[in-house]
PDB file of C-alpha atoms in Angstrom:
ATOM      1  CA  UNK C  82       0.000   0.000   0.000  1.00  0.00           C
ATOM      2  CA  UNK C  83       2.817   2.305   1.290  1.00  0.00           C
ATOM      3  CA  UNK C  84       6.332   2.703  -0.633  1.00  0.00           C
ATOM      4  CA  UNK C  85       8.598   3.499   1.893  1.00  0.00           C
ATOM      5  CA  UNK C  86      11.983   1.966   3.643  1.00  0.00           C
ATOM      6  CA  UNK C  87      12.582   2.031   7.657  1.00  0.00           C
ATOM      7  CA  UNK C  88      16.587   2.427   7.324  1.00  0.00           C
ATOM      8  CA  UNK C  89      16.514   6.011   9.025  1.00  0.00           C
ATOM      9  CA  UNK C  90      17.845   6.390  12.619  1.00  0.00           C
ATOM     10  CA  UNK C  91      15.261   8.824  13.953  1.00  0.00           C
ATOM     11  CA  UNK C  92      12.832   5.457  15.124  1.00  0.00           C
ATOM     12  CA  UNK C  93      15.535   3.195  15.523  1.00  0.00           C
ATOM     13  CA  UNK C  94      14.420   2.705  19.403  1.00  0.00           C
ATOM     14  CA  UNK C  95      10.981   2.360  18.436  1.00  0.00           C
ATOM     15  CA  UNK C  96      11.230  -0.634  15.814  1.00  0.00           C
ATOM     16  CA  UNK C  97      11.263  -3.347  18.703  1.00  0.00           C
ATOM     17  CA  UNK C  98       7.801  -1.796  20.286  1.00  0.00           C
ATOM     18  CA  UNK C  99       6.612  -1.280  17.027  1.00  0.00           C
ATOM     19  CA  UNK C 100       6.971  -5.333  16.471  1.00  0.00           C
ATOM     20  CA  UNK C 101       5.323  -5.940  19.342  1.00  0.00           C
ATOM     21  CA  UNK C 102       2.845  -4.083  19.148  1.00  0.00           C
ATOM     22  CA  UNK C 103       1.850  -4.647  15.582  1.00  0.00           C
ATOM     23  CA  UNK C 104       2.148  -8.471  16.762  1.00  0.00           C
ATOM     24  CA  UNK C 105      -0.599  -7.851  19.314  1.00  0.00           C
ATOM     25  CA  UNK C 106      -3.014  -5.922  16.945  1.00  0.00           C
ATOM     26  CA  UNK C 107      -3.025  -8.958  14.585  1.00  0.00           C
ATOM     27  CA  UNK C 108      -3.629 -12.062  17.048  1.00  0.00           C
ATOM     28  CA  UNK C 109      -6.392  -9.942  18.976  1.00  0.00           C
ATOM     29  CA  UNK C 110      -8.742 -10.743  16.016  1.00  0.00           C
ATOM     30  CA  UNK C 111      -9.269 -14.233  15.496  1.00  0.00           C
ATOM     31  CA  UNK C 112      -9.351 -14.309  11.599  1.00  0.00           C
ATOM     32  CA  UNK C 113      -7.739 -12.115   8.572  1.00  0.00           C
ATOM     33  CA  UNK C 114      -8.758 -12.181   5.354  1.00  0.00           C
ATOM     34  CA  UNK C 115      -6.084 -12.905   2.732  1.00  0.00           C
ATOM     35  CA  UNK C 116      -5.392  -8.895   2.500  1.00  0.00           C
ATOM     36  CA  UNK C 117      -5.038  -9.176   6.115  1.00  0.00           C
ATOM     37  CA  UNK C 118      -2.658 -11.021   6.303  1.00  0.00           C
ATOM     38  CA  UNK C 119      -0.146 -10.478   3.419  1.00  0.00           C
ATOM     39  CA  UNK C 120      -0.247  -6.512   5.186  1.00  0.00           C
ATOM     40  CA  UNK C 121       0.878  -7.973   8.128  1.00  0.00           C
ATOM     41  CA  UNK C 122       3.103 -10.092   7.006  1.00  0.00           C
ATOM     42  CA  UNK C 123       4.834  -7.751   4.597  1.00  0.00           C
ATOM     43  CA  UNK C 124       5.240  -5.164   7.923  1.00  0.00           C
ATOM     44  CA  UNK C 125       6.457  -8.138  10.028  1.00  0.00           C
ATOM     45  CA  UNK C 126       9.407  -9.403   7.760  1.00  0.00           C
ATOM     46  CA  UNK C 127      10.836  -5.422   7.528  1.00  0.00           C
ATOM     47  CA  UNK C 128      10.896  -5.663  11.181  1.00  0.00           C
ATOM     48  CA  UNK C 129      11.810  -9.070  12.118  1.00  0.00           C
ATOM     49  CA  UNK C 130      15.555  -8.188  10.285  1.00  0.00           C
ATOM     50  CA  UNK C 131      16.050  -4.541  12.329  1.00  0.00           C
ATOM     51  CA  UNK C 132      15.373  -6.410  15.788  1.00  0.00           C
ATOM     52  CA  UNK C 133      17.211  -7.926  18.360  1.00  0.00           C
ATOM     53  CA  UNK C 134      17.377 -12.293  19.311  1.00  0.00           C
ATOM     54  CA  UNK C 135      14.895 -11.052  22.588  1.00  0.00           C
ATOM     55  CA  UNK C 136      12.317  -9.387  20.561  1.00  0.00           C
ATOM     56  CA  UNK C 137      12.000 -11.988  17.917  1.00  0.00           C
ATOM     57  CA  UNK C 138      11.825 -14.639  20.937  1.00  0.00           C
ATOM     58  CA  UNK C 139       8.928 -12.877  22.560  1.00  0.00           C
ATOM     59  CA  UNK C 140       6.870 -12.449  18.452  1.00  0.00           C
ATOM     60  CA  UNK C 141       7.706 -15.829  17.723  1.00  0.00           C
ATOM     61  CA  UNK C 142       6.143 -17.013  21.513  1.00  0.00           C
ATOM     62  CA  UNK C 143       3.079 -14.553  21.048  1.00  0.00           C
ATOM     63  CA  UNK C 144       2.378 -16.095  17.149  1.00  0.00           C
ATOM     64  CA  UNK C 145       2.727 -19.516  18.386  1.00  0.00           C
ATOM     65  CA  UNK C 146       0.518 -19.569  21.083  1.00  0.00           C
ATOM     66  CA  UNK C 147      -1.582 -17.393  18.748  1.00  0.00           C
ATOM     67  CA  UNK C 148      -1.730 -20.273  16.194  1.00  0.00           C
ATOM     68  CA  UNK C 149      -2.485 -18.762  13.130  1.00  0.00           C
ATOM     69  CA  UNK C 150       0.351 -16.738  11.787  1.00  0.00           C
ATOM     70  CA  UNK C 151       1.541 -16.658   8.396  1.00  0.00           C
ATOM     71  CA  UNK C 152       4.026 -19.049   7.474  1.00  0.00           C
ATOM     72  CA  UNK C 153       6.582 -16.725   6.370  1.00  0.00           C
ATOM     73  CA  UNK C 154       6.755 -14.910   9.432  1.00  0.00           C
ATOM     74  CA  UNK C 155       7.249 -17.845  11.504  1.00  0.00           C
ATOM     75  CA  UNK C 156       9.446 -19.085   9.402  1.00  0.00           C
ATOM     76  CA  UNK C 157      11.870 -16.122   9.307  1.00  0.00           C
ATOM     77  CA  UNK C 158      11.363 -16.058  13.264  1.00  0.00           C
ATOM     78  CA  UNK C 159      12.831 -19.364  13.120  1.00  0.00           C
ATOM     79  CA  UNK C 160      15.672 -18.633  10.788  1.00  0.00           C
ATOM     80  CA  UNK C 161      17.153 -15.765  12.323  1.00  0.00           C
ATOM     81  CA  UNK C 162      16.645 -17.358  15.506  1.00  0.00           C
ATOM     82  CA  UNK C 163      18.299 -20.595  14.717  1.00  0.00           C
ATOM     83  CA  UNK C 164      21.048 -18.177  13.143  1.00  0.00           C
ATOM     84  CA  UNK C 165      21.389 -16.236  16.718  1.00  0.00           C
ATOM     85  CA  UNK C 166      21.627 -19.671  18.552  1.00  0.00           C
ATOM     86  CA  UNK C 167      24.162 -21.449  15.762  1.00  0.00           C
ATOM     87  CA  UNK C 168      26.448 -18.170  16.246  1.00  0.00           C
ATOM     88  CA  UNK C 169      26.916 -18.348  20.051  1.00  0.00           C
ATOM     89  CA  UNK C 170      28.969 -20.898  21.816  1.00  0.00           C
ATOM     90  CA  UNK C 171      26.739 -22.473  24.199  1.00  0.00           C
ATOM     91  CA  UNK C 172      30.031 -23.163  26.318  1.00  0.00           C
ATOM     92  CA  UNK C 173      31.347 -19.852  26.800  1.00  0.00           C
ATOM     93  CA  UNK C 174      27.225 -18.684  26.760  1.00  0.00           C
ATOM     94  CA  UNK C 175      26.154 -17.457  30.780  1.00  0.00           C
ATOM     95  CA  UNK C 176      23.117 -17.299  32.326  1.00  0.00           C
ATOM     96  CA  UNK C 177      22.524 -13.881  31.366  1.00  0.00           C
ATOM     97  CA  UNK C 178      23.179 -14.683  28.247  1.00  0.00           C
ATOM     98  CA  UNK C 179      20.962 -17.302  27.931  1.00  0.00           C
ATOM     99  CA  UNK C 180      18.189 -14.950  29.239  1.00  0.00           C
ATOM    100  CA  UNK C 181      17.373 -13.069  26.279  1.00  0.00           C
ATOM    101  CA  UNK C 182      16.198 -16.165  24.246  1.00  0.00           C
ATOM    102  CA  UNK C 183      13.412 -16.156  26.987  1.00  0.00           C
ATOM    103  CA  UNK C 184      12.221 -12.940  27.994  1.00  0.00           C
ATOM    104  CA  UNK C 185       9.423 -12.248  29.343  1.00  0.00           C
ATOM    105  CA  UNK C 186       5.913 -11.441  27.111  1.00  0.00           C
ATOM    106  CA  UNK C 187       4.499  -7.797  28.130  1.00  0.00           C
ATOM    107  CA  UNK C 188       1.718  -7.796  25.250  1.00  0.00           C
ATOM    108  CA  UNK C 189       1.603  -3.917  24.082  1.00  0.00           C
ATOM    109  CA  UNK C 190      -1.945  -3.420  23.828  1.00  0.00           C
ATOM    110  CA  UNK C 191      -3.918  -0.538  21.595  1.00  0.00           C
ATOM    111  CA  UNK C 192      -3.573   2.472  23.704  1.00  0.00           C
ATOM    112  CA  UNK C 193       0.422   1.845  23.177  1.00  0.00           C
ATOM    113  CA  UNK C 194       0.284   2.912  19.635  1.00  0.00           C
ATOM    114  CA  UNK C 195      -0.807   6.677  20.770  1.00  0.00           C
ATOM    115  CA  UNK C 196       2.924   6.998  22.118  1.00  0.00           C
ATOM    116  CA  UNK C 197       4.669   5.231  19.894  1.00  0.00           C
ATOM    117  CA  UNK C 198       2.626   7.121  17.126  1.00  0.00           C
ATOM    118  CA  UNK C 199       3.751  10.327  18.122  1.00  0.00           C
ATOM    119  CA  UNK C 200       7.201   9.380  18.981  1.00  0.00           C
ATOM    120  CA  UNK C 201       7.973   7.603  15.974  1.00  0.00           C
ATOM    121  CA  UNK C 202       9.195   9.232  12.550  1.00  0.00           C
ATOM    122  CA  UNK C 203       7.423   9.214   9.223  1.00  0.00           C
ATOM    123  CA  UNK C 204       8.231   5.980   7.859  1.00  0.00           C
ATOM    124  CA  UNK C 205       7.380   4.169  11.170  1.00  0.00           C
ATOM    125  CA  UNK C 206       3.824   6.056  11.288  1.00  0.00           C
ATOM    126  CA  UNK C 207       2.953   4.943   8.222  1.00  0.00           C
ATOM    127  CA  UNK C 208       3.961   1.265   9.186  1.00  0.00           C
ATOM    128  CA  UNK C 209       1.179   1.940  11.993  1.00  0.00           C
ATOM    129  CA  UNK C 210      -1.556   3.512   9.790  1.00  0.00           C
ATOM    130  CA  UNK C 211      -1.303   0.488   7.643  1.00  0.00           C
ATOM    131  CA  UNK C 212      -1.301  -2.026  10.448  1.00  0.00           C
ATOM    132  CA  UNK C 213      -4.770  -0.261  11.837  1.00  0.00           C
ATOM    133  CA  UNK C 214      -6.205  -1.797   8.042  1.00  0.00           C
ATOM    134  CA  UNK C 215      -6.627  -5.180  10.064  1.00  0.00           C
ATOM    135  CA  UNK C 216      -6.709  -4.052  13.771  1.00  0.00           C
ATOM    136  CA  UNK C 217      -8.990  -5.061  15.667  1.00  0.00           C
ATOM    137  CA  UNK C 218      -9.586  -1.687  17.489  1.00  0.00           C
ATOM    138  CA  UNK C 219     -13.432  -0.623  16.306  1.00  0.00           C
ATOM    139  CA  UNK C 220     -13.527   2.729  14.269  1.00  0.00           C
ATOM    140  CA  UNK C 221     -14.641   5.865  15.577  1.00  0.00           C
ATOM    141  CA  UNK C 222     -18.164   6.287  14.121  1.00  0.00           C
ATOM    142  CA  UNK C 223     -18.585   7.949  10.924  1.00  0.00           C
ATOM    143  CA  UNK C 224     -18.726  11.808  11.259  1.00  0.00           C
ATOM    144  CA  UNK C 225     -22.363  13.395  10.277  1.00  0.00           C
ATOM    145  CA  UNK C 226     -21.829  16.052   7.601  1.00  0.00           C
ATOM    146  CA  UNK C 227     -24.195  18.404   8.824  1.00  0.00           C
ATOM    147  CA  UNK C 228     -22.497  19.473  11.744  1.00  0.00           C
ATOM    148  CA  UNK C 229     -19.160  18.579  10.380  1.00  0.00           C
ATOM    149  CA  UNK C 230     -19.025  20.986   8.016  1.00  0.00           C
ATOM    150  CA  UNK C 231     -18.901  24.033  10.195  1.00  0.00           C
ATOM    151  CA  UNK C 232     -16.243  22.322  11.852  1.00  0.00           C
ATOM    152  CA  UNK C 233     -14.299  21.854   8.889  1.00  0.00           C
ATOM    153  CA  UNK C 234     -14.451  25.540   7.952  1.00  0.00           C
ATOM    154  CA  UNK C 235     -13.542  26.435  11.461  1.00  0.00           C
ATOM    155  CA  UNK C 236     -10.192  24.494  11.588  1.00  0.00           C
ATOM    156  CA  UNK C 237      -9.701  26.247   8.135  1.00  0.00           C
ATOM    157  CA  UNK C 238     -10.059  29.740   9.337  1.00  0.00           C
ATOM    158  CA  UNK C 239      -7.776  29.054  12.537  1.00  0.00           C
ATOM    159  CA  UNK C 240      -5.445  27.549  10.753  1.00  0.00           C
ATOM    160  CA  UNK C 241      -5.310  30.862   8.122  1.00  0.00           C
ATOM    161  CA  UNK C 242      -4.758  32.631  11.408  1.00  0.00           C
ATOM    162  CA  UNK C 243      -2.256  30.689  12.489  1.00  0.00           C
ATOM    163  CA  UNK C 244      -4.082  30.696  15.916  1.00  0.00           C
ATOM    164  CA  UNK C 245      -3.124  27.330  17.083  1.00  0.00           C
ATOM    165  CA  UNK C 246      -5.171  27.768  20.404  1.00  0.00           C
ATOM    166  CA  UNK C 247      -8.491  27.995  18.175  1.00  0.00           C
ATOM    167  CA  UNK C 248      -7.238  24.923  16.590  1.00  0.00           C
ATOM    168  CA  UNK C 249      -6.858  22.624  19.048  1.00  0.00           C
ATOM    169  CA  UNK C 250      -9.879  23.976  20.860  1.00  0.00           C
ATOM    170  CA  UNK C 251     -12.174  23.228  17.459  1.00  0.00           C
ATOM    171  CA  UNK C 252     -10.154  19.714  16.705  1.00  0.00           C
ATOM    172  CA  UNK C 253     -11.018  18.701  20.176  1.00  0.00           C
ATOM    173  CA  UNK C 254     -14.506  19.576  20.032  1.00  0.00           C
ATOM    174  CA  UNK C 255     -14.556  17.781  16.385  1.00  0.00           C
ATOM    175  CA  UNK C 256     -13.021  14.428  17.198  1.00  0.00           C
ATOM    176  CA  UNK C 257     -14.225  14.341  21.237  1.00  0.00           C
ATOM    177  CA  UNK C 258     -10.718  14.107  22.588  1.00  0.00           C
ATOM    178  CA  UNK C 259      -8.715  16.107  25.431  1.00  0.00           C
ATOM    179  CA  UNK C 260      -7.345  19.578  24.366  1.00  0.00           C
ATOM    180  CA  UNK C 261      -3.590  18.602  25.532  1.00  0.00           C
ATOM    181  CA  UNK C 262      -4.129  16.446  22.941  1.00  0.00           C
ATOM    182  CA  UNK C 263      -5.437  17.909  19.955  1.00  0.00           C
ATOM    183  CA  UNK C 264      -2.632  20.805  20.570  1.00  0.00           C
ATOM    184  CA  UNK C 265      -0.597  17.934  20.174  1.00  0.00           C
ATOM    185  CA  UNK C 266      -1.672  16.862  17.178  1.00  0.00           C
ATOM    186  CA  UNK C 267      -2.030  20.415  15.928  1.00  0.00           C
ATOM    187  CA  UNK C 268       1.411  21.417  16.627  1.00  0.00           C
ATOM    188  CA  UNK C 269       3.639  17.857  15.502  1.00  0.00           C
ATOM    189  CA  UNK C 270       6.525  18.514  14.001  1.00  0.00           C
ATOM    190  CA  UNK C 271       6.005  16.642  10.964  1.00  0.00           C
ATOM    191  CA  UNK C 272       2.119  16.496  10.286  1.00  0.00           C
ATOM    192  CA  UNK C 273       1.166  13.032  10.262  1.00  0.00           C
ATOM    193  CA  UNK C 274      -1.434  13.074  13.284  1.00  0.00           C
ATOM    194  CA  UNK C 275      -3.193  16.495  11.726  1.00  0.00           C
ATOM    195  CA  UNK C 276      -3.456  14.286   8.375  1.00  0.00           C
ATOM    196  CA  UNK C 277      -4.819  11.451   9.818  1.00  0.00           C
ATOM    197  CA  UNK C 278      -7.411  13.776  11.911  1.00  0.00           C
ATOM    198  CA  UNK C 279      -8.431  15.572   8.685  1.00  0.00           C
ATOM    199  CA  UNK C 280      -9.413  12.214   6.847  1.00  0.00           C
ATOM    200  CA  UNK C 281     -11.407  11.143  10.320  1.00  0.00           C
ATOM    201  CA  UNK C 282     -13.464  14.414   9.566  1.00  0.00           C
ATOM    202  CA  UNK C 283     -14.009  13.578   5.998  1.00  0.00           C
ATOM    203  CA  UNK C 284     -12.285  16.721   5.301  1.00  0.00           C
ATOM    204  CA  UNK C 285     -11.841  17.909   1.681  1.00  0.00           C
ATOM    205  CA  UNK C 286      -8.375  17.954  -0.209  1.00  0.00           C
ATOM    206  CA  UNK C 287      -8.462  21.726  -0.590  1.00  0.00           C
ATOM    207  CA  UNK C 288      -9.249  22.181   2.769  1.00  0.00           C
ATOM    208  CA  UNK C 289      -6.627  19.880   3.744  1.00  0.00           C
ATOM    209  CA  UNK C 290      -3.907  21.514   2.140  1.00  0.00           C
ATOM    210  CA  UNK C 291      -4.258  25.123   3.090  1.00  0.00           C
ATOM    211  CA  UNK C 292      -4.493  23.825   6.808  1.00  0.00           C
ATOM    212  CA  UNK C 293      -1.032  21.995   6.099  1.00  0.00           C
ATOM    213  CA  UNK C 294       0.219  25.264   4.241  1.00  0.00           C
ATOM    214  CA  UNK C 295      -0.873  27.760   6.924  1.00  0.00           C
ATOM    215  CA  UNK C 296      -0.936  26.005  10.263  1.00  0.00           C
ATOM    216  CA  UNK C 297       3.129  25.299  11.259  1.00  0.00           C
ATOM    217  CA  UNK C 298       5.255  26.743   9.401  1.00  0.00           C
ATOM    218  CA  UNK C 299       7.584  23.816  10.120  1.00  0.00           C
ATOM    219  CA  UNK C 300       5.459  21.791   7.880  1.00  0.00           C
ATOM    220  CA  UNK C 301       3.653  24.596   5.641  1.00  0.00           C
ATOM    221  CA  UNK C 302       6.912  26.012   4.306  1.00  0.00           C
ATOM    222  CA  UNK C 303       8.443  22.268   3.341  1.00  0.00           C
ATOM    223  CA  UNK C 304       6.755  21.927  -0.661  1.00  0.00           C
ATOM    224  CA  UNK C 305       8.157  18.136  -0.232  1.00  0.00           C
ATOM    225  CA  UNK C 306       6.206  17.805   3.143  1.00  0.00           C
ATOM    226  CA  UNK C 307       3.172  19.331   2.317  1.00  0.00           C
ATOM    227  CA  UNK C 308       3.076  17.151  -1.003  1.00  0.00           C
ATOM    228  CA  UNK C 309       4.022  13.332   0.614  1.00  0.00           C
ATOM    229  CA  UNK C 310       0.809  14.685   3.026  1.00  0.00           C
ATOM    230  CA  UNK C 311      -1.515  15.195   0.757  1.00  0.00           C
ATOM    231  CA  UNK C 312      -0.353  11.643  -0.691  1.00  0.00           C
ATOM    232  CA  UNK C 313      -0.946  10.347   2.556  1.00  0.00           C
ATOM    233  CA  UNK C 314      -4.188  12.004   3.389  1.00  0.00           C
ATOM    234  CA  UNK C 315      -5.729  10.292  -0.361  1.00  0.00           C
ATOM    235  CA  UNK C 316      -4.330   6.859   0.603  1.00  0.00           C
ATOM    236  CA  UNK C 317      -5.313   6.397   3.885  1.00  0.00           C
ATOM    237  CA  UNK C 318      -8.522   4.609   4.454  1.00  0.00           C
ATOM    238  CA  UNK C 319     -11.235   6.389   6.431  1.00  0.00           C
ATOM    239  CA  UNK C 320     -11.055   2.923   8.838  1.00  0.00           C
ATOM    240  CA  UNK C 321      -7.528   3.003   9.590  1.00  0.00           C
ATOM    241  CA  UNK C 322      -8.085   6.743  10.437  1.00  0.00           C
ATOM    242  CA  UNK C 323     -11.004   6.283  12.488  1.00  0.00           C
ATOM    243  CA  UNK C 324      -9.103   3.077  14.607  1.00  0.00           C
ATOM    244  CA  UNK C 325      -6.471   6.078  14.968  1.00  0.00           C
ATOM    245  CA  UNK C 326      -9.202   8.287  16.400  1.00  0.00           C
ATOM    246  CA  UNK C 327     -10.554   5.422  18.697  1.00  0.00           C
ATOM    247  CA  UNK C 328      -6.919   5.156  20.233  1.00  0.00           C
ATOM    248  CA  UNK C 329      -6.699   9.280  20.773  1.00  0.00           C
ATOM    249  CA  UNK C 330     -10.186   8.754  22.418  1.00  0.00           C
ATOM    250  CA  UNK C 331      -8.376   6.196  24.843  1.00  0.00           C
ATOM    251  CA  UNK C 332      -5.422   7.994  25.529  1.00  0.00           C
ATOM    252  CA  UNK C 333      -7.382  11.283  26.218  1.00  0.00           C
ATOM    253  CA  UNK C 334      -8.722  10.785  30.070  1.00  0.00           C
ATOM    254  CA  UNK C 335     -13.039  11.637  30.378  1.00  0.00           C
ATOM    255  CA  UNK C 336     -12.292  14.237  32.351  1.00  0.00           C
ATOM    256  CA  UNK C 337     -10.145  16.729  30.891  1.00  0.00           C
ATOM    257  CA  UNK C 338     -12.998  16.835  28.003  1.00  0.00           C
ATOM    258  CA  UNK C 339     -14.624  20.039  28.257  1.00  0.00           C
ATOM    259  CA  UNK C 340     -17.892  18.081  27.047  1.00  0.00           C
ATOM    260  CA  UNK C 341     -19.447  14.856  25.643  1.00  0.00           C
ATOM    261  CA  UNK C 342     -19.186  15.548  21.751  1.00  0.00           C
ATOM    262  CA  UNK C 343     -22.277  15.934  19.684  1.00  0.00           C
ATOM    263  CA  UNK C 344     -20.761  15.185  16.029  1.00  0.00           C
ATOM    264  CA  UNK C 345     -20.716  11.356  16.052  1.00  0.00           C
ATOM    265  CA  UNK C 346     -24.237   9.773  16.228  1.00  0.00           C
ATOM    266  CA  UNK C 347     -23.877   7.308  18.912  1.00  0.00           C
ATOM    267  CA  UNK C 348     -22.021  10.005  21.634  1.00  0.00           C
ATOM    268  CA  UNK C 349     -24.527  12.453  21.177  1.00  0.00           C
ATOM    269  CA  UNK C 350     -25.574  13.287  24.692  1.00  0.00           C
ATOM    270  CA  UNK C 351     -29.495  12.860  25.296  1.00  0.00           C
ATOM    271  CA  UNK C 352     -29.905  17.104  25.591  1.00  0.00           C
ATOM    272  CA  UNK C 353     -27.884  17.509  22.633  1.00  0.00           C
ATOM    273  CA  UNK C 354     -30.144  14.930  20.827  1.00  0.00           C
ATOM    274  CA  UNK C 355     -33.251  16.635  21.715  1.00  0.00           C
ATOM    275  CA  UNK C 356     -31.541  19.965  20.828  1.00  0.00           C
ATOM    276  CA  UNK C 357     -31.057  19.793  17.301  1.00  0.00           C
ATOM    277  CA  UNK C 358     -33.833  17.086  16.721  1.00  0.00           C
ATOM    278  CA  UNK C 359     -35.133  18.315  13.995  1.00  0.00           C
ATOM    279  CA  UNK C 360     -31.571  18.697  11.702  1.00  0.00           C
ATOM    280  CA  UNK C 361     -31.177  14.765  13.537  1.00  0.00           C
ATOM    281  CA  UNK C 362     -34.482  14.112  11.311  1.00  0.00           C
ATOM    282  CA  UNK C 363     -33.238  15.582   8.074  1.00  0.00           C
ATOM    283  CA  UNK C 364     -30.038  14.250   8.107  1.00  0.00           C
ATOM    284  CA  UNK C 365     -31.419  10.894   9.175  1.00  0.00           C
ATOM    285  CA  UNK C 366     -31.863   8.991   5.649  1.00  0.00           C
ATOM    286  CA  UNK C 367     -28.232   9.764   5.193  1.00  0.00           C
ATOM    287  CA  UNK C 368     -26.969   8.295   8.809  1.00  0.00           C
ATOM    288  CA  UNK C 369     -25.189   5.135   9.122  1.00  0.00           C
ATOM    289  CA  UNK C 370     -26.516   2.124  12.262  1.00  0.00           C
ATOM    290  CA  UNK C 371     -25.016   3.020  15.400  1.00  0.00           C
ATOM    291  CA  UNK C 372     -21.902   1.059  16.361  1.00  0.00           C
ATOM    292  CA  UNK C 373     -19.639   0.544  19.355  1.00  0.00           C
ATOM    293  CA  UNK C 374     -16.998   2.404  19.312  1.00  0.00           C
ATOM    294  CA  UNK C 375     -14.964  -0.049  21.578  1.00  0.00           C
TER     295      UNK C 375
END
């Protein structure tokens, strides 16, 4: 789906937690279609070769006991692993040593991915946002255009300004997460997490790009940015942005919200609901079924 390479030293650290938690996201779902799986294991051979004898241990005991895993990953597991074991001398080998072929298994669950998200580089976030295409993490609900479109030209306007307060105060409203968070998002260095929020919203092309141009000038005034953004924002899938929203929904704690959000059909408060019941009707026809959003 992505073209990209994971050589550069900027998420070095993060490649081992980024196997493991990857890992986890696949065996929480019980089946993957063929797509499914070939993503996964396409992600989990780049990674497998940049990690270290411990880490591949710990996959290769999570896929086993998982019993489903693709072939080739288990069989790469087992081939660098057998090459790890074949190179040391199990004479001269000590107990420490022998330690890191058995560490212990500290599954990295969803909410994980919000750090390592944020902390990882381009390449590495894009590894992620293709890995939510077969999480099991349930999308956000689909956004209702009727209320998100004065949203939409909100961020737009604040990000003309430049007011990055506004921002973050409309994003937060817009996607139902904490503040400290959308400023976050609003404010990352390289724009991934802005990206990702604007194709949650449904937001336009146009209006993507002048918030990419005008927000940070970090990422505005970089042509080469701006453009492998826009690339991202039309290759993304609305589910794999919406799983992304689902985890900044996690991470955000209930009560630093300033309220329950109104723009997503099944978090609609009941006053809210009976306050704009009569747009609810209109827009109705057009809604999709309510669904959990985990």
């Amino acid at each position: 789906m992505f073209g990209f390479r994971i050589d550069s030293a900027e998420g070095a650290d993060l490649r081992p937690a980024l196997l493991r938690t990857l890992t986890e996201l696949y065996v929480q779902k019980p089946t993957h279609s063929l797509q499914e799986e070939r993503h996964f294991t396409e992600l989990a051979l780049r990674l497998i070769d940049v990690v270290d004898a411990a880490e591949r241990q710990s996959v290769a005991e999570r896929l086993l006991a998982y019993g489903r895993a693709p072939n080739a990953v288990l069989s790469r597991l087992a081939e660098r692993l057998a090459g790890m074991q074949a190179a040391a001398d199990p004479a001269e080998r000590s107990d420490a040593d022998e330690a890191t072929f058995l560490p212990d298994i500290v599954p990295a669950g969803p909410e994980e991915l919000n750090e390592i998200f944020f902390s990882a580089g381009p390449a590495e976030r894009r590894l992620i946002l293709e890995a939510l295409e077969y999480a099991s993490i349930a999308p956000a609900p689909a956004p209702r255009s009727f209320y998100m479109h004065d949203a939409v030209q909100r961020l737009g306007a604040a990000a003309l300004a430049r007011a990055t307060d506004q921002f973050a105060r409309i994003l937060a409203d817009a996607l139902g997460i904490a503040e400290a968070l959308a400023m976050r998002i609003a404010t990352d260095p390289h724009g991934e997490p802005v990206t990702c929020a604007a194709r949650a919203l449904v937001m336009p092309g146009d209006m993507v790009q002048r918030i990419l141009l005008f927000l940070d000038p970090a990422v505005g005034e970089n042509p080469t940015r701006v453009c492998e953004l826009m690339r991202l924002h039309e290759e993304i899938s609305q589910d794999s942005a919406r799983r992304l929203l689902s985890i900044w929904r996690r991470a955000s704690s209930a009560r630093t919200l300033r309220h329950q959000p109104f723009h997503y059909d099944d978090e609609a408060p009941p006053h809210a609901r009976a306050a704009f019941s009569p747009a609810r009707r209109v827009a109705r026809p057009f809604e999709r079924g309510r669904r959990n959003t985990g």
